[in-house]
């Protein structure tokens, strides 16, 4: 039985903000400084000021960005830039994506996911997924300070029974008489958000969720940070079950049936190793069990490497790029049964660097032969994670065994953005003494 709850969300008042596209922000952890600056310039109330508040020269301590995000969140609520829905609601989301002359439609449902199961135990799905310790620490600071969720974690919802009406079909039917909030992006991607508050519709969705199986895909770091915050509050003597505001977090369920999902590879950069392709292959020969296969140095070599990795779906593979433009395929079938093991082996034994030093290099659009030129700069190497059945575009459909992947491996495309709706643990909007705003 799935526990997933409607809630009273905070949303932008478009009469003050203007276009919703100016308010939404990034969904994940990877954000280049130039992207952050661009979103800062886009609108003074863009969600990036909450999710990725940038450090300032006069900051006093590492907590300053989190405190500034809290100041913005309180200010925007106090001044009516964000308004709270007065009735508990499900938020139905449709994402329309143009691709090769067609439009793919993806449905989702935003609500609150309890951090514990009905027995009061943590959900294992998130606790066991690999994620960045630095990102967990950053999000824990943010959630501890702001007591709010600014971006949803994403889960795939698989149906365990043959029903006459799927969750997607139910959402389509229930939202038909409701006017959506529209969000058009320059890329042509379109988000449509419906606020479902009618009691019968709320009950129908809740009943349909009873037969779904959830797999956390994107947001393990955020989920683990929320769990750490809840554990701290429990240790401090705070009690209460799922009704405790910190015992649940903002999440988006994506029905897996007929899901037109695409995934982009995660690319991580290691600064320091000055390898060329031949030097890398020579070094790999001295590591027991590690296989390094040359793929190519053409502009589309990364796509070829990802496609080969997808064809080798019975064993974990990584594509690795060097500063001379070459891409190779790494595997260690005798030593590594998971992508995490292969990542650790590559980092510690081949590159002689801990995985924690890797920096994600964002990929924001599908790779195509005409725009896939991604090469390592001098003095660094790039690691791109296997994408199952990648195909010629470097994107994939839903992997057959989604639990073996994590947010370190693949990223959902298009992402579910932050800024569509926020969840706050408290409705207090008073200013804080010493506020920076």
Short mmCIF file of C-alpha atoms in Angstrom, two decimals:
data_model
loop_
_atom_site.label_atom_id
_atom_site.label_comp_id
_atom_site.label_asym_id
_atom_site.label_seq_id
_atom_site.Cartn_x
_atom_site.Cartn_y
_atom_site.Cartn_z
CA UNK A 1 0.00 0.00 0.00
CA UNK A 2 1.45 3.36 -1.07
CA UNK A 3 1.41 6.23 1.39
CA UNK A 4 1.29 9.45 -0.61
CA UNK A 5 -0.49 12.51 0.68
CA UNK A 6 -2.15 15.62 -0.76
CA UNK A 7 -1.05 18.90 0.81
CA UNK A 8 -1.50 22.66 0.83
CA UNK A 9 1.30 23.88 -1.38
CA UNK A 10 2.86 27.29 -1.86
CA UNK A 11 2.83 28.54 -5.47
CA UNK A 12 3.86 31.67 -7.32
CA UNK A 13 1.24 34.40 -7.70
CA UNK A 14 1.63 34.95 -11.43
CA UNK A 15 0.11 38.42 -11.16
CA UNK A 16 3.31 39.40 -9.34
CA UNK A 17 5.88 37.12 -10.96
CA UNK A 18 4.64 37.14 -14.54
CA UNK A 19 5.47 34.01 -16.51
CA UNK A 20 5.96 30.82 -14.49
CA UNK A 21 8.90 29.98 -16.76
CA UNK A 22 10.79 32.88 -15.14
CA UNK A 23 10.27 31.42 -11.67
CA UNK A 24 11.08 27.74 -12.07
CA UNK A 25 14.62 26.58 -11.47
CA UNK A 26 16.88 23.55 -11.65
CA UNK A 27 15.84 20.20 -10.30
CA UNK A 28 19.14 18.50 -9.50
CA UNK A 29 22.40 19.19 -7.77
CA UNK A 30 24.56 19.93 -10.82
CA UNK A 31 24.53 23.62 -11.65
CA UNK A 32 27.37 25.45 -13.36
CA UNK A 33 28.15 28.95 -12.02
CA UNK A 34 27.21 30.44 -15.40
CA UNK A 35 23.80 28.71 -15.22
CA UNK A 36 23.30 29.95 -11.69
CA UNK A 37 24.14 33.53 -12.71
CA UNK A 38 21.78 33.30 -15.69
CA UNK A 39 18.88 32.21 -13.46
CA UNK A 40 19.70 34.97 -10.96
CA UNK A 41 19.44 37.50 -13.79
CA UNK A 42 16.28 35.94 -15.24
CA UNK A 43 14.01 37.00 -12.39
CA UNK A 44 14.54 38.29 -8.81
CA UNK A 45 12.18 35.59 -7.55
CA UNK A 46 13.57 32.62 -9.46
CA UNK A 47 13.60 29.41 -7.42
CA UNK A 48 17.38 29.15 -7.81
CA UNK A 49 17.64 31.60 -4.89
CA UNK A 50 16.06 28.88 -2.76
CA UNK A 51 17.54 25.69 -4.19
CA UNK A 52 21.06 26.93 -5.02
CA UNK A 53 21.60 30.23 -3.24
CA UNK A 54 25.07 31.40 -4.24
CA UNK A 55 27.77 32.38 -1.76
CA UNK A 56 28.47 36.09 -1.41
CA UNK A 57 31.81 37.78 -0.57
CA UNK A 58 30.68 38.99 2.87
CA UNK A 59 29.14 35.68 3.98
CA UNK A 60 29.74 34.77 7.62
CA UNK A 61 30.18 31.00 7.59
CA UNK A 62 29.06 28.13 5.37
CA UNK A 63 25.45 28.40 6.54
CA UNK A 64 25.00 31.88 5.04
CA UNK A 65 23.51 30.72 1.68
CA UNK A 66 20.97 28.51 3.49
CA UNK A 67 19.99 31.36 5.82
CA UNK A 68 19.64 33.68 2.83
CA UNK A 69 17.40 31.13 1.08
CA UNK A 70 15.24 31.01 4.23
CA UNK A 71 15.05 34.81 4.25
CA UNK A 72 13.89 34.84 0.63
CA UNK A 73 11.30 32.12 1.27
CA UNK A 74 9.84 34.01 4.25
CA UNK A 75 9.90 37.33 2.37
CA UNK A 76 8.16 35.96 -0.71
CA UNK A 77 5.41 34.40 1.40
CA UNK A 78 5.01 37.50 3.55
CA UNK A 79 4.70 39.79 0.51
CA UNK A 80 2.33 37.51 -1.39
CA UNK A 81 4.76 36.52 -4.13
CA UNK A 82 4.06 32.97 -3.01
CA UNK A 83 0.49 32.13 -2.02
CA UNK A 84 -0.73 29.08 -0.14
CA UNK A 85 -3.53 26.86 -1.37
CA UNK A 86 -6.18 26.77 1.35
CA UNK A 87 -7.33 23.21 0.67
CA UNK A 88 -5.22 20.07 0.49
CA UNK A 89 -4.56 19.22 -3.14
CA UNK A 90 -2.93 16.81 -5.52
CA UNK A 91 -0.89 18.60 -8.16
CA UNK A 92 -1.14 16.84 -11.52
CA UNK A 93 1.71 17.63 -13.89
CA UNK A 94 1.89 17.08 -17.63
CA UNK A 95 5.18 17.67 -19.45
CA UNK A 96 5.02 18.01 -23.24
CA UNK A 97 8.31 17.59 -25.08
CA UNK A 98 8.86 18.16 -28.82
CA UNK A 99 11.10 15.49 -30.30
CA UNK A 100 11.76 14.73 -33.95
CA UNK A 101 8.53 16.29 -35.20
CA UNK A 102 6.34 14.74 -32.51
CA UNK A 103 5.27 15.66 -28.98
CA UNK A 104 5.77 13.25 -26.10
CA UNK A 105 3.47 13.65 -23.10
CA UNK A 106 4.54 12.59 -19.60
CA UNK A 107 2.24 12.69 -16.58
CA UNK A 108 3.20 13.06 -12.94
CA UNK A 109 1.58 13.58 -9.55
CA UNK A 110 3.03 15.90 -6.91
CA UNK A 111 2.32 15.19 -3.26
CA UNK A 112 4.04 14.38 0.03
CA UNK A 113 5.89 11.09 0.52
CA UNK A 114 6.33 9.86 4.12
CA UNK A 115 9.96 9.30 5.06
CA UNK A 116 9.01 6.23 7.10
CA UNK A 117 6.81 3.24 6.33
CA UNK A 118 3.67 2.55 8.42
CA UNK A 119 5.83 0.68 10.98
CA UNK A 120 7.93 3.77 11.59
CA UNK A 121 10.97 2.40 9.74
CA UNK A 122 12.90 4.35 7.09
CA UNK A 123 12.24 3.56 3.44
CA UNK A 124 15.11 1.34 2.31
CA UNK A 125 14.86 2.36 -1.36
CA UNK A 126 16.42 5.74 -0.70
CA UNK A 127 18.75 4.77 2.13
CA UNK A 128 20.62 2.22 0.01
CA UNK A 129 21.06 4.34 -3.12
CA UNK A 130 24.50 5.89 -3.65
CA UNK A 131 24.56 9.65 -3.53
CA UNK A 132 27.01 12.48 -2.97
CA UNK A 133 27.95 13.07 0.69
CA UNK A 134 28.62 16.73 -0.15
CA UNK A 135 25.15 17.11 -1.66
CA UNK A 136 23.52 15.42 1.33
CA UNK A 137 25.34 17.85 3.65
CA UNK A 138 24.32 20.87 1.54
CA UNK A 139 20.67 19.81 1.44
CA UNK A 140 20.65 19.02 5.16
CA UNK A 141 21.83 22.57 5.88
CA UNK A 142 19.12 23.92 3.59
CA UNK A 143 16.30 21.80 5.02
CA UNK A 144 17.36 22.35 8.64
CA UNK A 145 17.37 26.12 8.11
CA UNK A 146 14.34 26.57 5.86
CA UNK A 147 12.14 23.67 7.04
CA UNK A 148 10.76 23.37 3.52
CA UNK A 149 11.12 21.34 0.33
CA UNK A 150 11.89 23.39 -2.78
CA UNK A 151 12.38 20.59 -5.32
CA UNK A 152 10.65 17.20 -5.53
CA UNK A 153 12.28 13.81 -5.46
CA UNK A 154 11.08 11.63 -8.34
CA UNK A 155 9.74 8.09 -8.13
CA UNK A 156 8.49 5.68 -10.75
CA UNK A 157 5.06 4.23 -9.94
CA UNK A 158 4.48 0.72 -11.28
CA UNK A 159 1.00 -0.78 -11.20
CA UNK A 160 0.65 -4.11 -9.40
CA UNK A 161 -2.82 -4.89 -10.74
CA UNK A 162 -4.66 -4.84 -14.05
CA UNK A 163 -7.13 -1.97 -13.63
CA UNK A 164 -9.69 -0.65 -16.08
CA UNK A 165 -8.20 2.82 -15.69
CA UNK A 166 -4.50 3.55 -15.23
CA UNK A 167 -3.24 6.37 -13.02
CA UNK A 168 -2.37 8.38 -16.13
CA UNK A 169 -5.87 7.90 -17.55
CA UNK A 170 -7.38 8.84 -14.18
CA UNK A 171 -5.37 12.06 -14.05
CA UNK A 172 -6.40 12.94 -17.60
CA UNK A 173 -10.07 12.45 -16.73
CA UNK A 174 -10.01 14.33 -13.43
CA UNK A 175 -8.11 17.34 -14.79
CA UNK A 176 -10.32 17.80 -17.85
CA UNK A 177 -12.65 20.38 -16.19
CA UNK A 178 -9.78 22.24 -14.45
CA UNK A 179 -7.82 25.12 -15.97
CA UNK A 180 -4.09 24.40 -15.76
CA UNK A 181 -1.23 26.76 -15.02
CA UNK A 182 0.94 26.82 -18.15
CA UNK A 183 4.72 27.07 -18.28
CA UNK A 184 6.43 27.44 -21.68
CA UNK A 185 10.22 27.15 -21.93
CA UNK A 186 12.41 28.51 -24.71
CA UNK A 187 13.40 24.93 -25.55
CA UNK A 188 9.79 24.20 -26.55
CA UNK A 189 9.15 22.07 -23.47
CA UNK A 190 5.80 22.84 -21.87
CA UNK A 191 4.72 22.09 -18.30
CA UNK A 192 1.01 22.12 -17.35
CA UNK A 193 0.01 22.01 -13.67
CA UNK A 194 -3.50 21.27 -12.35
CA UNK A 195 -4.52 21.78 -8.71
CA UNK A 196 -6.95 18.99 -7.80
CA UNK A 197 -8.92 19.84 -4.65
CA UNK A 198 -12.39 18.32 -5.20
CA UNK A 199 -12.89 15.74 -2.38
CA UNK A 200 -14.17 12.99 -4.67
CA UNK A 201 -11.17 13.46 -6.98
CA UNK A 202 -8.79 13.45 -4.01
CA UNK A 203 -10.30 10.16 -2.83
CA UNK A 204 -10.21 8.58 -6.31
CA UNK A 205 -6.51 9.31 -6.70
CA UNK A 206 -5.72 8.05 -3.20
CA UNK A 207 -7.58 4.81 -3.89
CA UNK A 208 -5.75 4.33 -7.19
CA UNK A 209 -2.38 4.77 -5.46
CA UNK A 210 -3.04 1.79 -3.17
CA UNK A 211 -1.92 -0.68 -5.84
CA UNK A 212 1.28 1.03 -6.96
CA UNK A 213 4.88 0.04 -6.29
CA UNK A 214 7.30 2.96 -5.99
CA UNK A 215 10.96 3.08 -7.02
CA UNK A 216 12.94 6.17 -6.06
CA UNK A 217 14.94 7.32 -9.07
CA UNK A 218 16.02 10.93 -8.69
CA UNK A 219 16.57 12.61 -5.34
CA UNK A 220 18.28 10.08 -3.07
CA UNK A 221 20.48 12.82 -1.59
CA UNK A 222 17.44 15.00 -0.82
CA UNK A 223 15.55 12.05 0.66
CA UNK A 224 18.51 11.06 2.85
CA UNK A 225 18.96 14.67 4.01
CA UNK A 226 15.27 14.79 4.99
CA UNK A 227 15.65 11.48 6.86
CA UNK A 228 18.67 12.84 8.75
CA UNK A 229 16.71 15.95 9.76
CA UNK A 230 13.80 13.82 10.98
CA UNK A 231 16.17 11.59 12.96
CA UNK A 232 17.70 14.66 14.61
CA UNK A 233 14.26 15.98 15.56
CA UNK A 234 13.25 12.57 16.94
CA UNK A 235 16.46 12.46 19.03
CA UNK A 236 15.62 15.92 20.37
CA UNK A 237 12.31 14.58 21.69
CA UNK A 238 9.88 15.58 18.94
CA UNK A 239 7.24 12.90 18.41
CA UNK A 240 4.45 12.22 15.95
CA UNK A 241 3.93 9.95 13.00
CA UNK A 242 3.33 10.86 9.40
CA UNK A 243 1.45 13.97 10.53
CA UNK A 244 4.74 15.53 11.70
CA UNK A 245 5.67 18.11 9.02
CA UNK A 246 9.28 16.87 8.83
CA UNK A 247 8.17 13.24 8.42
CA UNK A 248 7.21 13.68 4.78
CA UNK A 249 8.74 15.40 1.79
CA UNK A 250 7.77 16.78 -1.59
CA UNK A 251 7.80 14.10 -4.29
CA UNK A 252 6.61 13.52 -7.85
CA UNK A 253 5.24 10.13 -8.89
CA UNK A 254 5.69 9.25 -12.57
CA UNK A 255 3.44 6.41 -13.81
CA UNK A 256 5.74 3.85 -15.44
CA UNK A 257 3.12 2.49 -17.83
CA UNK A 258 3.66 3.83 -21.33
CA UNK A 259 6.07 6.35 -19.84
CA UNK A 260 7.82 8.28 -22.62
CA UNK A 261 10.80 8.74 -20.32
CA UNK A 262 14.24 9.58 -21.56
CA UNK A 263 17.45 9.60 -19.60
CA UNK A 264 20.59 11.59 -20.15
CA UNK A 265 23.98 10.33 -19.02
CA UNK A 266 25.68 11.74 -15.98
CA UNK A 267 29.14 13.06 -16.80
CA UNK A 268 31.68 13.58 -14.01
CA UNK A 269 34.99 15.42 -14.32
CA UNK A 270 38.21 14.54 -12.51
CA UNK A 271 40.73 17.39 -12.40
CA UNK A 272 44.34 16.30 -12.15
CA UNK A 273 44.90 13.17 -14.24
CA UNK A 274 46.70 14.21 -17.46
CA UNK A 275 45.95 11.14 -19.58
CA UNK A 276 45.84 10.76 -23.33
CA UNK A 277 43.88 7.83 -24.71
CA UNK A 278 46.95 5.59 -25.29
CA UNK A 279 48.31 6.44 -21.82
CA UNK A 280 44.97 5.55 -20.24
CA UNK A 281 44.79 2.20 -22.02
CA UNK A 282 48.37 1.45 -21.01
CA UNK A 283 47.61 2.26 -17.35
CA UNK A 284 44.48 0.07 -17.45
CA UNK A 285 46.55 -2.93 -18.54
CA UNK A 286 48.30 -2.92 -15.15
CA UNK A 287 45.03 -3.08 -13.16
CA UNK A 288 43.81 -6.66 -12.66
CA UNK A 289 40.42 -7.30 -14.25
CA UNK A 290 39.97 -3.83 -15.78
CA UNK A 291 39.22 -3.79 -19.51
CA UNK A 292 39.67 -0.58 -21.54
CA UNK A 293 38.36 -0.59 -25.14
CA UNK A 294 39.05 2.27 -27.58
CA UNK A 295 35.83 3.62 -29.12
CA UNK A 296 36.84 6.64 -31.20
CA UNK A 297 37.80 10.30 -31.30
CA UNK A 298 35.10 11.63 -33.65
CA UNK A 299 32.58 14.24 -32.50
CA UNK A 300 30.02 11.45 -31.95
CA UNK A 301 32.42 9.10 -30.09
CA UNK A 302 30.66 9.69 -26.76
CA UNK A 303 27.34 8.61 -28.29
CA UNK A 304 29.02 5.48 -29.68
CA UNK A 305 30.52 4.71 -26.28
CA UNK A 306 27.14 5.08 -24.56
CA UNK A 307 25.48 2.91 -27.16
CA UNK A 308 28.08 0.18 -26.65
CA UNK A 309 27.58 0.47 -22.89
CA UNK A 310 23.85 -0.02 -23.39
CA UNK A 311 24.43 -3.13 -25.50
CA UNK A 312 26.52 -4.54 -22.66
CA UNK A 313 23.61 -4.27 -20.24
CA UNK A 314 24.57 -7.54 -18.52
CA UNK A 315 27.62 -5.86 -16.98
CA UNK A 316 28.33 -2.32 -15.74
CA UNK A 317 30.25 -0.12 -18.17
CA UNK A 318 31.61 3.42 -18.10
CA UNK A 319 32.67 5.69 -20.95
CA UNK A 320 35.86 7.62 -20.21
CA UNK A 321 37.11 10.60 -22.22
CA UNK A 322 40.62 12.06 -22.35
CA UNK A 323 41.93 15.49 -23.35
CA UNK A 324 42.97 14.29 -26.83
CA UNK A 325 39.29 13.76 -27.66
CA UNK A 326 39.33 9.98 -27.37
CA UNK A 327 36.59 7.97 -25.69
CA UNK A 328 37.03 4.46 -24.37
CA UNK A 329 34.78 1.91 -22.71
CA UNK A 330 35.68 0.58 -19.25
CA UNK A 331 34.41 -2.63 -17.66
CA UNK A 332 35.60 -5.10 -15.05
CA UNK A 333 33.29 -8.13 -15.33
CA UNK A 334 35.35 -10.26 -12.93
CA UNK A 335 35.52 -7.59 -10.22
CA UNK A 336 32.52 -5.24 -10.50
CA UNK A 337 28.87 -6.24 -10.48
CA UNK A 338 27.48 -2.74 -9.98
CA UNK A 339 28.14 0.68 -11.47
CA UNK A 340 29.12 1.98 -8.05
CA UNK A 341 31.86 -0.66 -7.75
CA UNK A 342 33.15 0.18 -11.24
CA UNK A 343 33.13 3.92 -10.47
CA UNK A 344 35.14 3.35 -7.28
CA UNK A 345 37.61 1.04 -9.05
CA UNK A 346 38.14 3.52 -11.87
CA UNK A 347 38.61 6.46 -9.52
CA UNK A 348 40.88 4.88 -6.93
CA UNK A 349 42.98 2.45 -8.99
CA UNK A 350 43.08 3.95 -12.49
CA UNK A 351 42.87 7.69 -11.78
CA UNK A 352 44.38 7.48 -8.27
CA UNK A 353 41.74 9.87 -6.92
CA UNK A 354 38.80 9.36 -4.55
CA UNK A 355 35.34 9.47 -6.13
CA UNK A 356 34.43 12.35 -3.81
CA UNK A 357 36.69 14.65 -5.87
CA UNK A 358 34.56 14.19 -9.01
CA UNK A 359 32.59 17.23 -10.20
CA UNK A 360 29.43 16.74 -12.23
CA UNK A 361 29.43 18.38 -15.66
CA UNK A 362 25.77 19.00 -16.48
CA UNK A 363 24.17 17.60 -19.63
CA UNK A 364 21.00 19.61 -20.25
CA UNK A 365 19.78 18.27 -23.60
CA UNK A 366 19.86 15.01 -25.55
CA UNK A 367 23.11 14.27 -27.31
CA UNK A 368 22.89 14.22 -31.09
CA UNK A 369 25.64 13.58 -33.64
CA UNK A 370 25.75 17.23 -34.64
CA UNK A 371 26.09 18.56 -31.06
CA UNK A 372 27.72 15.72 -29.12
CA UNK A 373 31.27 17.09 -29.06
CA UNK A 374 32.09 16.69 -25.37
CA UNK A 375 35.77 16.34 -24.63
CA UNK A 376 37.94 16.59 -21.57
CA UNK A 377 39.98 19.72 -21.07
CA UNK A 378 43.72 19.50 -20.55
CA UNK A 379 44.60 17.96 -17.20
CA UNK A 380 41.29 16.18 -16.60
CA UNK A 381 39.25 13.17 -17.66
CA UNK A 382 35.49 12.70 -18.04
CA UNK A 383 33.43 9.71 -16.93
CA UNK A 384 30.01 9.13 -18.51
CA UNK A 385 27.79 6.49 -16.98
CA UNK A 386 26.17 3.70 -18.93
CA UNK A 387 22.76 4.43 -20.41
CA UNK A 388 20.75 1.29 -21.05
CA UNK A 389 19.75 0.90 -24.73
CA UNK A 390 21.17 4.34 -25.45
CA UNK A 391 20.64 4.27 -29.20
CA UNK A 392 21.92 6.84 -31.63
CA UNK A 393 20.82 9.85 -29.59
CA UNK A 394 22.54 8.92 -26.34
CA UNK A 395 19.24 8.77 -24.48
CA UNK A 396 17.28 5.74 -23.41
CA UNK A 397 13.85 4.51 -22.51
CA UNK A 398 12.99 3.21 -19.06
CA UNK A 399 15.75 0.80 -18.02
CA UNK A 400 14.48 -2.73 -17.49
CA UNK A 401 15.93 -2.90 -13.98
CA UNK A 402 15.52 0.65 -12.73
CA UNK A 403 16.57 -0.17 -9.10
CA UNK A 404 20.16 -0.81 -10.27
CA UNK A 405 20.48 2.81 -11.40
CA UNK A 406 20.79 5.86 -9.21
CA UNK A 407 20.97 9.63 -9.57
CA UNK A 408 24.75 9.24 -10.00
CA UNK A 409 24.15 7.21 -13.17
CA UNK A 410 21.33 8.76 -15.17
CA UNK A 411 19.17 11.87 -15.13
CA UNK A 412 15.55 12.14 -16.14
CA UNK A 413 14.88 14.31 -19.19
CA UNK A 414 13.10 16.63 -19.21
CA UNK A 415 13.57 17.06 -15.45
CA UNK A 416 10.75 17.90 -13.08
CA UNK A 417 11.72 21.50 -12.22
CA UNK A 418 11.70 23.26 -8.88
CA UNK A 419 9.31 26.16 -8.45
CA UNK A 420 6.06 24.56 -9.61
CA UNK A 421 4.95 24.12 -5.99
CA UNK A 422 6.76 24.29 -2.63
CA UNK A 423 6.10 22.43 0.60
CA UNK A 424 6.68 24.22 3.91
CA UNK A 425 6.81 22.62 7.36
CA UNK A 426 5.34 25.78 8.88
CA UNK A 427 3.11 28.60 7.67
CA UNK A 428 5.04 31.22 9.67
CA UNK A 429 6.33 33.98 7.45
CA UNK A 430 7.66 36.45 10.02
CA UNK A 431 11.15 37.84 9.50
CA UNK A 432 14.10 36.53 11.46
CA UNK A 433 16.25 38.81 13.63
CA UNK A 434 19.52 39.47 11.82
CA UNK A 435 18.00 38.67 8.47
CA UNK A 436 20.12 39.50 5.46
CA UNK A 437 17.12 40.87 3.53
#
